CSV table of C-alpha atoms and ligand atoms in Angstrom, one decimal:
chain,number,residue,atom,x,y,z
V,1,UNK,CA,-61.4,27.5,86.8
V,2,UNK,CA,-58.5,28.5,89.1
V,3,UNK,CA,-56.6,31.2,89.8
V,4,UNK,CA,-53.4,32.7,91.8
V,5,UNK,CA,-51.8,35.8,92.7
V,6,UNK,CA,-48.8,36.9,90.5
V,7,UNK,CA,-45.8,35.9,91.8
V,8,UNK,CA,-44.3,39.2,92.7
V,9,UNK,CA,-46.1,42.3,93.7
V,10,UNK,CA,-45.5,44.7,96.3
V,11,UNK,CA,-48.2,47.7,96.8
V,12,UNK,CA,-46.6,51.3,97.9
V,13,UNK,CA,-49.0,53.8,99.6
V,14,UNK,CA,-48.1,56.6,96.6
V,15,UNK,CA,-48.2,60.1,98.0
V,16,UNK,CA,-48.6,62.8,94.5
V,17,UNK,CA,-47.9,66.1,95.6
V,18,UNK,CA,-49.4,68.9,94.1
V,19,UNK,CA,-50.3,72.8,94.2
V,20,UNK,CA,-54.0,73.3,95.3
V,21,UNK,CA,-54.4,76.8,93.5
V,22,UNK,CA,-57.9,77.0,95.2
V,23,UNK,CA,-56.1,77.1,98.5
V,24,UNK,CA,-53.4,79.4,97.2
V,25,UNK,CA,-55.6,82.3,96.3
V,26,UNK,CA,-57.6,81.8,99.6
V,27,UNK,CA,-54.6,81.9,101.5
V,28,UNK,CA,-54.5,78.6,103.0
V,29,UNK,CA,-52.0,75.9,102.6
V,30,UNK,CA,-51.4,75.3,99.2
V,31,UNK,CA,-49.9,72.1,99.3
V,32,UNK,CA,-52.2,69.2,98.4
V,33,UNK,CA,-51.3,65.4,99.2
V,34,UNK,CA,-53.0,63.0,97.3
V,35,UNK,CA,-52.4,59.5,98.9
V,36,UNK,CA,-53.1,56.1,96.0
V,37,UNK,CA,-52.6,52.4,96.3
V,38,UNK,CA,-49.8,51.6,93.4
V,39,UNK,CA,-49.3,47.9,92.2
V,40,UNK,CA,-45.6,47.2,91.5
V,41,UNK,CA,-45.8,43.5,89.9
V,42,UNK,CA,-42.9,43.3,87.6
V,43,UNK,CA,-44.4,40.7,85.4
V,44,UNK,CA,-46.0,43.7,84.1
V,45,UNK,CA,-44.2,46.5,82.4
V,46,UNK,CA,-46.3,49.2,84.2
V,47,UNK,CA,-47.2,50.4,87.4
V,48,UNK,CA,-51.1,50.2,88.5
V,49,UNK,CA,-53.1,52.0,90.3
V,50,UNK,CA,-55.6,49.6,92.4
V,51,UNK,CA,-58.5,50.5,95.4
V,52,UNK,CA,-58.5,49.6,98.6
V,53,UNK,CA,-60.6,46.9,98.4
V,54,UNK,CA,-58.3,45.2,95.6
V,55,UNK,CA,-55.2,45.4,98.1
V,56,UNK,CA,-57.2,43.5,100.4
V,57,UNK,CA,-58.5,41.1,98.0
V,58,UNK,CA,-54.9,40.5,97.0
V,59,UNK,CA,-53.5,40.2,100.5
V,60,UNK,CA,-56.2,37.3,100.9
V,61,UNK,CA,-55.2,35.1,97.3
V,62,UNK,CA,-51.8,33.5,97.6
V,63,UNK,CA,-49.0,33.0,94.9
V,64,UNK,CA,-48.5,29.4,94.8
V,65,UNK,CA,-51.2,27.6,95.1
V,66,UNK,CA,-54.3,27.5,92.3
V,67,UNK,CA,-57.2,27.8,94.2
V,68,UNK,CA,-61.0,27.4,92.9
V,69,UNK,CA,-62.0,30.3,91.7
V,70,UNK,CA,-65.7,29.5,92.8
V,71,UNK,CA,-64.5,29.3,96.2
V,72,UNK,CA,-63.0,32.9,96.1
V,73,UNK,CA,-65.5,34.5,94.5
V,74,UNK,CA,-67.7,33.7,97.4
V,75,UNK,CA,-65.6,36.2,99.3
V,76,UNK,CA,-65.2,38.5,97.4
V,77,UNK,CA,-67.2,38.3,94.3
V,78,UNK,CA,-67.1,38.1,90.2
V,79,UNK,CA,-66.7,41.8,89.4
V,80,UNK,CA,-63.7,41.9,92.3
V,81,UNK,CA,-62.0,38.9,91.0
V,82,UNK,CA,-62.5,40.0,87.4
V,83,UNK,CA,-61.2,43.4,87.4
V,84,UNK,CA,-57.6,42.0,89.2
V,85,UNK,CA,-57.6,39.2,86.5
V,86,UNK,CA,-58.1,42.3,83.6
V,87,UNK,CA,-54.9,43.4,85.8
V,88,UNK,CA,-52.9,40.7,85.2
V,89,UNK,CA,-52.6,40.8,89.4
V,90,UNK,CA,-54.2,37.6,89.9
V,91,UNK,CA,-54.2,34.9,87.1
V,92,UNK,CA,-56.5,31.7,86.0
V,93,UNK,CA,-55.3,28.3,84.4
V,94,UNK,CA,-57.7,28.8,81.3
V,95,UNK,CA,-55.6,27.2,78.7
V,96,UNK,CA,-56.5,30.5,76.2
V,97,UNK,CA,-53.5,33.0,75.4
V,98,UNK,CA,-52.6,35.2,78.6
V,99,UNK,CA,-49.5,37.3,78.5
V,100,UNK,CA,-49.6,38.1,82.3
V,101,UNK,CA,-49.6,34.1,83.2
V,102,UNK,CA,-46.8,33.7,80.2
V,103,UNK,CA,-44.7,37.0,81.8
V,104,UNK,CA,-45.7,35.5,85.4
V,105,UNK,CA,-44.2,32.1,84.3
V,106,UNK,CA,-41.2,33.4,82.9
V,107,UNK,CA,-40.8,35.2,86.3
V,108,UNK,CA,-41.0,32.8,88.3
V,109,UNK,CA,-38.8,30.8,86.4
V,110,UNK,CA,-35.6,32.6,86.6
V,111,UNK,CA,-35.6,32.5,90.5
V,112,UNK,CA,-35.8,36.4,90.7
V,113,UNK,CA,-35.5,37.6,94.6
V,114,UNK,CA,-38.7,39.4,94.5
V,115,UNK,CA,-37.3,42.7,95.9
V,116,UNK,CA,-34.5,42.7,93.5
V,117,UNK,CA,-37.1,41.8,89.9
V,118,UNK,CA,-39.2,45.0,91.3
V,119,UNK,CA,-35.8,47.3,91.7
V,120,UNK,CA,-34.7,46.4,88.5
V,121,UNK,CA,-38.2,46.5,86.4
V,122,UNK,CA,-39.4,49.5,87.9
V,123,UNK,CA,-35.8,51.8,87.3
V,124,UNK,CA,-35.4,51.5,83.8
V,125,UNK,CA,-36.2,53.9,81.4
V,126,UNK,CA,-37.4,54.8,78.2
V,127,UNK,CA,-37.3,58.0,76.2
V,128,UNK,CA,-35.5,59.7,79.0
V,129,UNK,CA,-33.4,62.5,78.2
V,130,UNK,CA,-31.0,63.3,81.2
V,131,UNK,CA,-30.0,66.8,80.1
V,132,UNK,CA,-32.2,68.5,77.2
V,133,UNK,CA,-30.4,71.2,75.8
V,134,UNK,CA,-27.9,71.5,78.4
V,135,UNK,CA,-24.2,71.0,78.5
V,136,UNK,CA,-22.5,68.4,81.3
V,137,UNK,CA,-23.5,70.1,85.0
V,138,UNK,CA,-20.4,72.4,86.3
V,139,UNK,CA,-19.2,71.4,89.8
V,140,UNK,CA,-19.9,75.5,90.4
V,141,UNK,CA,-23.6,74.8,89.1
V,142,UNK,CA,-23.7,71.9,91.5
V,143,UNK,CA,-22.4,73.4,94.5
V,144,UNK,CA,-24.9,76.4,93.5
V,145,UNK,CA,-28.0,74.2,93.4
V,146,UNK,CA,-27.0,71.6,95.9
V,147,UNK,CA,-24.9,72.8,98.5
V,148,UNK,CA,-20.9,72.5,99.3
V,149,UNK,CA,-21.0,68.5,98.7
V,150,UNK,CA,-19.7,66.4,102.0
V,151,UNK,CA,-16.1,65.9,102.0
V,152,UNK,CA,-13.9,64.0,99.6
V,153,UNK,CA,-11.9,61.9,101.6
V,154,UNK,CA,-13.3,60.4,105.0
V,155,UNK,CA,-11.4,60.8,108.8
V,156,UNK,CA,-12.4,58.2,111.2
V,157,UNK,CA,-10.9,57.2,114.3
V,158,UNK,CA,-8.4,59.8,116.4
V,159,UNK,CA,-5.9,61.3,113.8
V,160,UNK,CA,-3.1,61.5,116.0
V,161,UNK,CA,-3.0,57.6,116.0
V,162,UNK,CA,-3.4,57.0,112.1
V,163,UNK,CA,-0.7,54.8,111.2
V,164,UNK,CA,1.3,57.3,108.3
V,165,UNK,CA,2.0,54.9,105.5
V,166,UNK,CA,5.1,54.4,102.9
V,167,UNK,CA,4.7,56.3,99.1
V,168,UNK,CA,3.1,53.9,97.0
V,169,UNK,CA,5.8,51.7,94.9
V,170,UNK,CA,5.6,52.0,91.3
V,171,UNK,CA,4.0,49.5,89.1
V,172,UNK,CA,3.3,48.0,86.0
V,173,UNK,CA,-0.4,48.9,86.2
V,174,UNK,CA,0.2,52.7,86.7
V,175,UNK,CA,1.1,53.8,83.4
V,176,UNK,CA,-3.0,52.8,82.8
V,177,UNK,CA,-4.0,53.8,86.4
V,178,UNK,CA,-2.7,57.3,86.2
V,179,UNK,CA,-3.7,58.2,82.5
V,180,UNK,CA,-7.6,56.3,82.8
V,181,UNK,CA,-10.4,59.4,82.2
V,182,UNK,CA,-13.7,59.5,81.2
V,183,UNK,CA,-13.8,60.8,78.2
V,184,UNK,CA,-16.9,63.5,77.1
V,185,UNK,CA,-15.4,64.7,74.0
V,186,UNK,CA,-14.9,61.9,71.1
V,187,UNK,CA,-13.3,62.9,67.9
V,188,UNK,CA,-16.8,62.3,65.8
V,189,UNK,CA,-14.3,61.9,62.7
V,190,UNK,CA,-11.9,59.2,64.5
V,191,UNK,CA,-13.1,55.2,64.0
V,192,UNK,CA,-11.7,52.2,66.5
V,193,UNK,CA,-9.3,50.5,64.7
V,194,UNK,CA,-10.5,46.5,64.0
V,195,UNK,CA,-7.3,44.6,65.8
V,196,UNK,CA,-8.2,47.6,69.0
V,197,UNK,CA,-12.0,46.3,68.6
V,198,UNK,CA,-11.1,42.8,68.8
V,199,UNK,CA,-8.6,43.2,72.2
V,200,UNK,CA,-11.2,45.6,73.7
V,201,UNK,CA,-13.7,42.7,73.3
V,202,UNK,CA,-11.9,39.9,73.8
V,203,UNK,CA,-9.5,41.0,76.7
V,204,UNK,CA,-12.6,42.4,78.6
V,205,UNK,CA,-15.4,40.1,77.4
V,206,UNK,CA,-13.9,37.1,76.0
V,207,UNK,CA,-12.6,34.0,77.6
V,208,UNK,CA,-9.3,33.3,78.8
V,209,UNK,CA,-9.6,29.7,79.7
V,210,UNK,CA,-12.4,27.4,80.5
V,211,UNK,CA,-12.8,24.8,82.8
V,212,UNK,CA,-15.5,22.1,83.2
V,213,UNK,CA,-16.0,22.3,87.0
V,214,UNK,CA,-18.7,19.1,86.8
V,215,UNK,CA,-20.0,17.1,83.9
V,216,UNK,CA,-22.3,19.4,82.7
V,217,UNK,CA,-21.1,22.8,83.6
V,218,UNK,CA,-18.1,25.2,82.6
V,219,UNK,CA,-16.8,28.4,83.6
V,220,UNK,CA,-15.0,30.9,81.7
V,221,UNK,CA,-11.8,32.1,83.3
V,222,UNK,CA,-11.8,36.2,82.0
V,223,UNK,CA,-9.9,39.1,83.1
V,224,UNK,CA,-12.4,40.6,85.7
V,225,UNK,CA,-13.9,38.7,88.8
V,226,UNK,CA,-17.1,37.2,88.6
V,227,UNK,CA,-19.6,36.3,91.6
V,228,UNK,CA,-19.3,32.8,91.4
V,229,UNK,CA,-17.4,32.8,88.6
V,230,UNK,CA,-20.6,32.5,86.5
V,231,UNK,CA,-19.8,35.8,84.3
V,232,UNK,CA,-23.6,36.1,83.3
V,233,UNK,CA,-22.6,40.1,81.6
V,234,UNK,CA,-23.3,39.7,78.4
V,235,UNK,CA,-21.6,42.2,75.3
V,236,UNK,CA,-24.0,43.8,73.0
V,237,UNK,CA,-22.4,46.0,70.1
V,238,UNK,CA,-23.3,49.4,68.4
V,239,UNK,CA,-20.4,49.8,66.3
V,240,UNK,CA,-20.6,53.3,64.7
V,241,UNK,CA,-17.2,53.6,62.5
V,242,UNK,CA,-15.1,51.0,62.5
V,243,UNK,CA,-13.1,49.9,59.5
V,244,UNK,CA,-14.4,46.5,58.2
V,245,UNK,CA,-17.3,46.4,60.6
V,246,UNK,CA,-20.4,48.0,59.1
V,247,UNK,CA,-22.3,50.3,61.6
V,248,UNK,CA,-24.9,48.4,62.8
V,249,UNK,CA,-26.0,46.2,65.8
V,250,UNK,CA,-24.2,42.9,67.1
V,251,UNK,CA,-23.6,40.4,70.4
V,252,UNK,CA,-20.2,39.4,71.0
V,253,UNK,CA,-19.6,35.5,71.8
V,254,UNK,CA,-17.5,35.2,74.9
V,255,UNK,CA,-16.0,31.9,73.4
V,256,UNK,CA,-15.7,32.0,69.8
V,257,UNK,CA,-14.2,35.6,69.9
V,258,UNK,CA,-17.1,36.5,66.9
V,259,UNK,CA,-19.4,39.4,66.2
V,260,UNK,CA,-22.7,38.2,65.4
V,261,UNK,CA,-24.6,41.0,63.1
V,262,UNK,CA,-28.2,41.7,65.0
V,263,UNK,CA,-29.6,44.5,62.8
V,264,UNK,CA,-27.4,46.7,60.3
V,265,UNK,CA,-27.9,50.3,60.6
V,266,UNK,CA,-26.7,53.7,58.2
V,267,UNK,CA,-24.9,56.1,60.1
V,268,UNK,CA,-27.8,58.6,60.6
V,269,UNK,CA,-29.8,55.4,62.6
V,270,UNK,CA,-26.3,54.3,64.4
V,271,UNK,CA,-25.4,57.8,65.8
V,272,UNK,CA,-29.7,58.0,66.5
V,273,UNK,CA,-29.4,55.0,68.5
V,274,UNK,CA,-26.2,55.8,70.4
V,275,UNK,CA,-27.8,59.1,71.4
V,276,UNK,CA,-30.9,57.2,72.9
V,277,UNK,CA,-28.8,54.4,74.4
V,278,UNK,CA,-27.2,57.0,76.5
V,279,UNK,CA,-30.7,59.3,76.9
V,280,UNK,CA,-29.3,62.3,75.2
V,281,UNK,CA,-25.9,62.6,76.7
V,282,UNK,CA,-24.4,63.8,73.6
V,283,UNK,CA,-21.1,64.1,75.3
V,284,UNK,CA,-20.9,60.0,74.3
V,285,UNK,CA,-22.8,60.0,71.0
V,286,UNK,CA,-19.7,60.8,69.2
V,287,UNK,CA,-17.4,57.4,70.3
V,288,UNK,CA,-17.2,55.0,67.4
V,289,UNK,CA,-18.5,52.0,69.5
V,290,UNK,CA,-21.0,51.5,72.5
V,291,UNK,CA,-21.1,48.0,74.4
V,292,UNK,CA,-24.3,47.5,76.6
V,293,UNK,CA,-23.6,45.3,79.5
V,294,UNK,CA,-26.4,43.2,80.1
V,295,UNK,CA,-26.5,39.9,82.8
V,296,UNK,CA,-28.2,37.2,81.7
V,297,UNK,CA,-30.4,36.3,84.8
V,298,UNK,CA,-30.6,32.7,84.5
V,299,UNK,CA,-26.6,32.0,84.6
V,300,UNK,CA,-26.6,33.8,87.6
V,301,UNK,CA,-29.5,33.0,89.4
V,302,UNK,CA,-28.7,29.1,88.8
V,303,UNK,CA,-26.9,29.4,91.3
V,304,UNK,CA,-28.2,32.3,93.1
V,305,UNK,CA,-31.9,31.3,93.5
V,306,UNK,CA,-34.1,33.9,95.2
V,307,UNK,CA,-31.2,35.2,96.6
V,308,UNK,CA,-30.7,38.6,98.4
V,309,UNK,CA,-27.0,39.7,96.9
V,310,UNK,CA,-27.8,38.1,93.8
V,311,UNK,CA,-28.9,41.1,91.7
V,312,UNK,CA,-26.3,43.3,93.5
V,313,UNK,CA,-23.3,41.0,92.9
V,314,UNK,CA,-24.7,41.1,88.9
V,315,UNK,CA,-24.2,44.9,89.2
V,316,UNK,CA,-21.2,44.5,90.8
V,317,UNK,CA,-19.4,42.7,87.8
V,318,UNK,CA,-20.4,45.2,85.2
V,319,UNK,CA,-18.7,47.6,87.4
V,320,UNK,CA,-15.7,45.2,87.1
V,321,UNK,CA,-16.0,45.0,83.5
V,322,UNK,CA,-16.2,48.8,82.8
V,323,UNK,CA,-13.0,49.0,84.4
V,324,UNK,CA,-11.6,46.6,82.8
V,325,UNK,CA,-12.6,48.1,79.2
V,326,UNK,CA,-11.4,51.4,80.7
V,327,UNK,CA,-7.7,50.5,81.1
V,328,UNK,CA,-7.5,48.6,78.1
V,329,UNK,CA,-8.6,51.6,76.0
V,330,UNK,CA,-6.3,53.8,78.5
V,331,UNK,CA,-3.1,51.8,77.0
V,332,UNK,CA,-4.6,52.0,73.4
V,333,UNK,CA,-4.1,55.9,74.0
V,334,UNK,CA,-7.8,56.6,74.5
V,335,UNK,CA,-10.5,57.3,77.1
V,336,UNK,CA,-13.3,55.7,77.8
V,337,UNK,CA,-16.8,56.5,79.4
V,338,UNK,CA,-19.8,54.2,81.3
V,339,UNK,CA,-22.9,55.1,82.2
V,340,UNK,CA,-25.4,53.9,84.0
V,341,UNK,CA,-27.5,56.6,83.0
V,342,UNK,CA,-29.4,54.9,79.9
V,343,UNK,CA,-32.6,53.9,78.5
V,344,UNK,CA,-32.7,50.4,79.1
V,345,UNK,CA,-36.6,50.0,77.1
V,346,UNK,CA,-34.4,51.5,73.2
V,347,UNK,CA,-31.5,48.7,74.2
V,348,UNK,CA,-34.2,46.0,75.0
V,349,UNK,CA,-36.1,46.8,71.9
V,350,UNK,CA,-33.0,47.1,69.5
V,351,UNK,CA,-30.8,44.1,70.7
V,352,UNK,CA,-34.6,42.2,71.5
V,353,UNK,CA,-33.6,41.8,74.8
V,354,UNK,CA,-36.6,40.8,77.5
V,355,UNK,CA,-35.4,42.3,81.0
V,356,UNK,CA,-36.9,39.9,82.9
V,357,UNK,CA,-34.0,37.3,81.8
V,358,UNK,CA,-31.1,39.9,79.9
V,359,UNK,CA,-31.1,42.7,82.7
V,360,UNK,CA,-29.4,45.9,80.8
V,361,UNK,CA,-26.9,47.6,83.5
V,362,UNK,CA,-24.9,50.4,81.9
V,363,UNK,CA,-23.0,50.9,78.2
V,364,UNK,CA,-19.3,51.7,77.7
V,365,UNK,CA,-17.4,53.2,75.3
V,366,UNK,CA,-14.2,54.7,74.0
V,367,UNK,CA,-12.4,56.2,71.6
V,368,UNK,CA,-10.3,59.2,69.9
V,369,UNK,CA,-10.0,62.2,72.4
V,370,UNK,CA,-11.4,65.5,70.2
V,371,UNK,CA,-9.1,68.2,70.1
V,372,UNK,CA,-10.8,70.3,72.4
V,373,UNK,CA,-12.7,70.0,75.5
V,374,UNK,CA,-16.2,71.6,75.7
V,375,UNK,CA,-17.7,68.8,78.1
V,376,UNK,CA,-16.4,68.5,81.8
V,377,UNK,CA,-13.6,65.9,82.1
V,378,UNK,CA,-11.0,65.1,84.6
V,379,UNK,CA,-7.6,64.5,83.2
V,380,UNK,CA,-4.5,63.9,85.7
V,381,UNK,CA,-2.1,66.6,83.8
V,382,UNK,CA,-5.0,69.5,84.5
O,1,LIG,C1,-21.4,53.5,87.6
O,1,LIG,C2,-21.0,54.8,86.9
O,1,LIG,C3,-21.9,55.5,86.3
O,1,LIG,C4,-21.5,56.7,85.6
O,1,LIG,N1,-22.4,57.4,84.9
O,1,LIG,C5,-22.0,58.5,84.2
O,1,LIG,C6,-23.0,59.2,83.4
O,1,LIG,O1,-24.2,58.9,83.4
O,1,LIG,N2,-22.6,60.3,82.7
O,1,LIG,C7,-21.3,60.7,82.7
O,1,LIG,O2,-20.9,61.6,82.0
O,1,LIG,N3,-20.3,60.0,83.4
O,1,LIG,C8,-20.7,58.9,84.1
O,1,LIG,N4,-19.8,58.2,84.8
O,1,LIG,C9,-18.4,58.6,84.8
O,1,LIG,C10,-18.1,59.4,86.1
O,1,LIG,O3,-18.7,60.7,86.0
O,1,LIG,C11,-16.5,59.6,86.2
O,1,LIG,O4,-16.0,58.4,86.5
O,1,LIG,C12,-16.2,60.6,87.4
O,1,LIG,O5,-16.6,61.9,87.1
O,1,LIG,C13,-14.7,60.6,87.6
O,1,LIG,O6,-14.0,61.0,86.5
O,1,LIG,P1,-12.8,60.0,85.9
O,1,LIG,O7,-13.5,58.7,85.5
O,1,LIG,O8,-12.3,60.8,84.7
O,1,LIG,O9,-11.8,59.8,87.0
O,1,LIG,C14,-20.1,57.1,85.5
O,1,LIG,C15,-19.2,56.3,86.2
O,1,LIG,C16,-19.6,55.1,86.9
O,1,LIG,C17,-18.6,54.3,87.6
């Protein structure tokens, strides 16, 4: 038989810190600092607590080549060898079932950088609830806690030689500049109009022209920018109350301009969802429609392989999208929100996404402005 390391894995020296009550009532330092070895390989869906003598048994196994496991186990021995195998940290070619090889392969196959597959495995969440019970953090109950913040705008360079500039010139664009909020109060009565669904989707998401740019490759032309033009950001729909849509879960195709239904849902399980989506910021529950941005990997990282700005530049276009959807829903009359704030694991599991190739990045949203405001936002007319 022969085995390899995991493609990816980096090992943090974790330092827990805790109260040592023994010390306390004694008098002593009461701080305790426990140091552990902590496995990040993002082939795994958990974090893994290993000895020292594994992290050296690890550094000494390499990731690409199969080696005889015989031949290894002279080193460092069967019960060594077969507790990082039981890991999932090192791997065999024994043709029987072995999700760690099958998540390892998959891994290695959509040309992750390492750093960034780590990053974006071990920062999602699941069951997270950002704010239990509480309402949206006052900038009072921030400066209270945190500090005054540093300051808004930056001066760099001497002042008395800053160049003063002309007023800004009107434009088209500011009529949506100057009115785009994010909204924290949604009418929960209100739905999204159908024909304002489909130019949400369509004019943020959908393509504008296509191109074959070789024989066997095309780009979409769309109304954001795209690192290197490959819009990998893919729209998933929770559509809540909209006329002619039932609530339930869909993906939107960039091309055909379609809603394909994923899983229906009653209202109770919709507005359930949405409030996990966004780990408990009920500020958003309320909108009428949620899209999770997600990048499909492997359009990206075609091009991108192993490749240090990759992941960022995927980041990067959601941004672009979000603001996109935001001005769109700014000249339909409405505000919008995104957040980045969300439990990617409850998206994952209802679209049946697998992060390692459909990384979730954040979820928008719009819809009717409430009549009143009980959750921070910042209008232009306040
Ligand atoms: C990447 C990103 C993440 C955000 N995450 C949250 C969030 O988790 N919760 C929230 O209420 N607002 C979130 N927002 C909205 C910001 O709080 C908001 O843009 C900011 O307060 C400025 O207000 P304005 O958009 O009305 O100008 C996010 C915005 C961006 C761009």
């Amino acid at each position: 038989m022969k085995i390899r390391r995991c493609a990816v894995l980096f090992i943090e020296p974790r330092e827990d810190l805790g109260i040592d009550w023994a010390a306390l009532f004694s008098g002593a330092r009461a701080l305790s600092a426990a140091l552990r070895w902590v496995a990040l390989a993002p082939h795994l869906d958990r974090e893994t607590t290993i000895d020292a003598a594994q992290v050296a048994a690890l550094g000494a196994i390499g990731q690409t080549a199969w080696t005889e496991r015989a031949d290894v186990e002279r080193q460092f021995g069967a019960p060594m060898l077969d507790s990082l195998l039981a890991l999932g940290l090192l791997l065999d070619d024994d043709p029987a079932d072995n999700p760690a090889r099958e998540r390892d392969a998959l891994l290695r196959a959509q040309h992750w950088r390492p750093l960034s597959a780590a990053a974006h495995m071990f920062s999602r969440w699941d069951g997270m609830e950002v704010d239990k019970g509480m309402h949206f953090p006052s900038f009072e109950e921030l400066v209270q806690a945190y500090g005054t913040p540093p300051p808004p705008a930056l001066g760099r360079g001497d002042p008395a030689q800053a160049i003063k500039l002309p007023p800004p010139l009107g434009g088209a664009l500011d009529a949506q500049l100057l009115q785009r909020y994010t909204g924290r109060n949604y009418d929960p009565a209100a739905v999204l109009p159908l024909d304002l669904l489909a130019r949400l989707l369509q004019r943020t998401f959908g393509a504008q022209a296509e191109r074959m740019v070789a024989q066997e490759a095309m780009v979409l032309k769309k109304t954001s920018p795209s690192a290197g033009g490959l819009h990998p950001t893919e729209a998933y729909v929770l559509v809540q109350r909209v006329p002619g849509i039932a609530p339930g879960l869909y993906h939107y195709h960039a091309l055909d301009h379609t809603l394909a239904p994923l899983a229906a849902l009653d209202a109770a399980a919709a507005s359930e969802l949405a409030r996990q989506f966004v780990a408990d910021q009920h500020w958003f529950v309320d909108a009428p429609v949620m899209v999770v941005m997600a990048a499909r990997v492997a359009r990206n990282f075609w091009k991108y392989r192993n490749h240090a700005k990759a992941y960022r530049a995927m980041m990067l276009d959601a941004g672009h999208l979000s603001q996109t959807f935001y001005l769109l829903a700014t000249e339909a009359g409405m505000p919008a929100f995104v957040t980045a704030a969300v439990n990617e694991k409850a998206i994952e599991r209802a679209f049946g996404l697998d992060p390692l190739s459909d990384a979730v990045v954040a979820v928008c949203g719009c819809g009717v402005a409430a009549a009143g405001q009980t959750t921070l936002e910042l209008r232009y007319e306040e």
